[in-house]
CSV table of C-alpha atoms in Angstrom, one decimal:
chain,number,residue,atom,x,y,z
A,274,MET,CA,-15.5,13.4,-6.1
A,275,LYS,CA,-14.1,10.6,-8.3
A,276,VAL,CA,-14.9,7.0,-7.2
A,277,ASN,CA,-11.6,5.8,-8.3
A,278,GLY,CA,-9.7,8.8,-7.3
A,279,PHE,CA,-6.6,9.2,-5.3
A,280,PRO,CA,-6.7,12.6,-3.6
A,281,LYS,CA,-3.9,14.1,-1.5
A,282,SER,CA,-6.1,13.3,1.5
A,283,GLU,CA,-5.3,9.6,0.9
A,284,HIS,CA,-1.5,10.2,0.5
A,285,LEU,CA,0.7,9.2,3.7
A,286,CYS,CA,2.8,12.2,4.1
A,287,LEU,CA,3.3,13.1,7.7
A,288,GLN,CA,6.6,11.9,9.1
A,289,ARG,CA,5.1,11.0,12.4
A,290,ASP,CA,2.6,8.8,10.8
A,291,ILE,CA,5.3,7.1,8.6
A,292,ASP,CA,7.6,6.6,11.5
A,293,ALA,CA,4.8,4.9,13.7
A,294,LEU,CA,3.8,2.7,10.6
A,295,PHE,CA,7.3,1.3,10.5
A,296,ALA,CA,8.0,1.3,14.2
A,297,HIS,CA,4.9,-0.6,15.2
A,298,PRO,CA,3.2,-2.2,12.2
A,299,ASP,CA,0.0,-4.2,12.7
A,300,GLY,CA,0.6,-6.7,9.8
A,301,ARG,CA,2.9,-7.4,7.0
A,302,ALA,CA,2.6,-9.3,3.6
A,303,SER,CA,4.7,-9.9,0.6
A,304,ALA,CA,3.9,-10.8,-3.0
A,305,TRP,CA,6.8,-10.3,-5.4
A,306,PRO,CA,7.6,-7.4,-6.6
A,307,LEU,CA,6.1,-5.8,-3.3
A,308,ARG,CA,5.7,-5.9,0.2
A,309,LEU,CA,2.7,-4.3,2.2
A,310,VAL,CA,3.1,-3.0,5.7
A,311,TRP,CA,-0.1,-1.7,7.4
A,312,ARG,CA,-1.2,0.0,10.7
A,313,GLN,CA,-4.6,0.9,12.1
A,314,ALA,CA,-4.6,4.7,12.7
A,315,ASP,CA,-7.1,6.6,15.1
A,316,GLU,CA,-9.0,8.6,12.3
A,317,GLY,CA,-9.3,9.6,8.8
A,318,PRO,CA,-9.3,7.9,5.5
A,319,CYS,CA,-7.3,5.2,4.4
A,320,LYS,CA,-3.8,6.4,3.7
A,321,MET,CA,-1.1,4.9,1.3
A,322,LEU,CA,2.5,5.6,0.4
A,323,VAL,CA,4.9,3.8,-2.0
A,324,SER,CA,8.6,3.4,-1.4
A,325,VAL,CA,11.1,2.4,-4.0
A,326,ALA,CA,14.7,2.2,-2.9
A,327,LYS,CA,17.5,3.5,-5.1
A,328,ARG,CA,19.5,0.4,-4.3
A,329,HIS,CA,16.9,-1.7,-6.1
A,330,LEU,CA,16.3,0.6,-9.2
A,331,ARG,CA,19.3,2.9,-10.0
A,332,HIS,CA,17.7,5.0,-12.6
A,333,ALA,CA,15.1,7.5,-11.7
A,334,VAL,CA,13.0,6.5,-14.6
A,335,ASP,CA,12.5,3.2,-13.4
A,336,ARG,CA,11.7,4.2,-10.0
A,337,ASN,CA,9.0,6.6,-11.0
A,338,LEU,CA,7.5,4.1,-13.4
A,339,ALA,CA,7.5,1.5,-10.4
A,340,LYS,CA,5.8,3.9,-8.1
A,341,ARG,CA,3.2,5.1,-10.9
A,342,GLN,CA,2.3,1.4,-11.6
A,343,VAL,CA,1.7,0.7,-7.8
A,344,ARG,CA,-0.2,4.0,-7.2
A,345,GLU,CA,-2.3,3.3,-10.4
A,346,HIS,CA,-3.3,-0.3,-9.4
A,347,TYR,CA,-4.0,0.8,-5.9
A,348,ARG,CA,-6.4,3.5,-7.0
A,349,LEU,CA,-8.1,0.9,-9.2
A,350,ASN,CA,-8.3,-1.7,-6.6
A,351,LYS,CA,-8.6,-0.1,-3.4
A,352,PHE,CA,-12.3,-1.0,-3.3
A,353,LEU,CA,-11.2,-4.3,-2.1
A,354,LEU,CA,-10.4,-2.6,1.2
A,355,GLN,CA,-13.3,-0.3,1.5
A,356,ALA,CA,-15.8,-2.9,0.5
A,357,SER,CA,-16.0,-4.3,4.1
A,358,ASP,CA,-17.8,-2.3,6.9
A,359,ALA,CA,-15.7,-4.1,9.4
A,360,LEU,CA,-12.5,-2.6,8.6
A,361,PRO,CA,-11.3,0.6,10.7
A,362,GLU,CA,-11.7,4.1,9.3
A,363,GLY,CA,-8.0,4.8,9.8
A,364,LEU,CA,-5.7,2.6,8.0
A,365,HIS,CA,-2.1,3.4,6.9
A,366,LEU,CA,-0.5,1.3,4.1
A,367,ALA,CA,3.0,1.4,2.8
A,368,PHE,CA,3.8,-0.6,-0.5
A,369,ILE,CA,7.6,-1.5,-0.4
A,370,TRP,CA,9.3,-2.3,-3.9
A,371,MET,CA,11.5,-5.2,-3.5
A,372,ALA,CA,12.3,-6.3,-7.2
A,373,ASP,CA,15.8,-5.2,-8.7
A,374,ALA,CA,14.4,-4.7,-12.2
A,375,PRO,CA,11.3,-3.2,-13.6
A,376,VAL,CA,8.1,-5.4,-13.6
A,377,ASN,CA,5.3,-5.4,-16.1
A,378,ALA,CA,2.0,-3.8,-15.2
A,379,GLU,CA,0.1,-7.2,-15.1
A,380,ARG,CA,2.5,-8.4,-12.5
A,381,VAL,CA,2.2,-5.4,-10.3
A,382,GLU,CA,-1.5,-5.5,-10.5
A,383,LYS,CA,-1.7,-9.0,-9.2
A,384,SER,CA,0.6,-8.3,-6.6
A,385,VAL,CA,-1.3,-5.3,-5.3
A,386,THR,CA,-4.7,-7.1,-5.5
A,387,HIS,CA,-3.1,-10.0,-3.6
A,388,LEU,CA,-1.8,-7.8,-0.8
A,389,LEU,CA,-4.9,-5.8,-0.5
A,390,LYS,CA,-6.9,-9.0,-0.1
A,391,ALA,CA,-4.3,-10.4,2.4
A,392,CYS,CA,-4.5,-7.2,4.4
A,393,ARG,CA,-8.6,-7.4,4.4
A,394,ALA,CA,-8.3,-10.8,5.3
A,395,ALA,CA,-5.7,-10.0,8.4
A,396,LEU,CA,-7.9,-7.3,9.5
A,397,HIS,CA,-10.9,-9.5,9.7
A,398,GLN,CA,-9.2,-12.2,11.7
A,399,THR,CA,-7.8,-9.5,14.4
A,400,PRO,CA,-9.7,-10.4,17.8
A,401,SER,CA,-11.7,-7.7,19.2
A,402,PRO,CA,-10.7,-6.4,22.6
A,403,ALA,CA,-13.6,-7.9,24.3
A,404,GLN,CA,-12.4,-11.4,23.4
């Protein structure tokens, strides 16, 4: 298995999981042009989805480019979440595009890395049930 791969098992696809993620998120963070919403799940690998609304990017070519950029930079930087042993096994992430125009890849990478670090920091700060 590839170290930096993004297999189907890491794609957040089930509608009930997506509904639960947006109905009861454990945390949110923003770094233009993205917003990250996450939720701790019961089990399984860390799963991710990307949402680019048609009202933000009207052309399908631009939406596909934005999704491809986010997926690629997540794939290359997901070790930021997985490097820590204290993180839960099941974590659901949703990257939401907020910009109204395409953004260069360097800016998207900075945003993705910042959001992953913010998520890791927030998960480390959550108090355990025993406290």
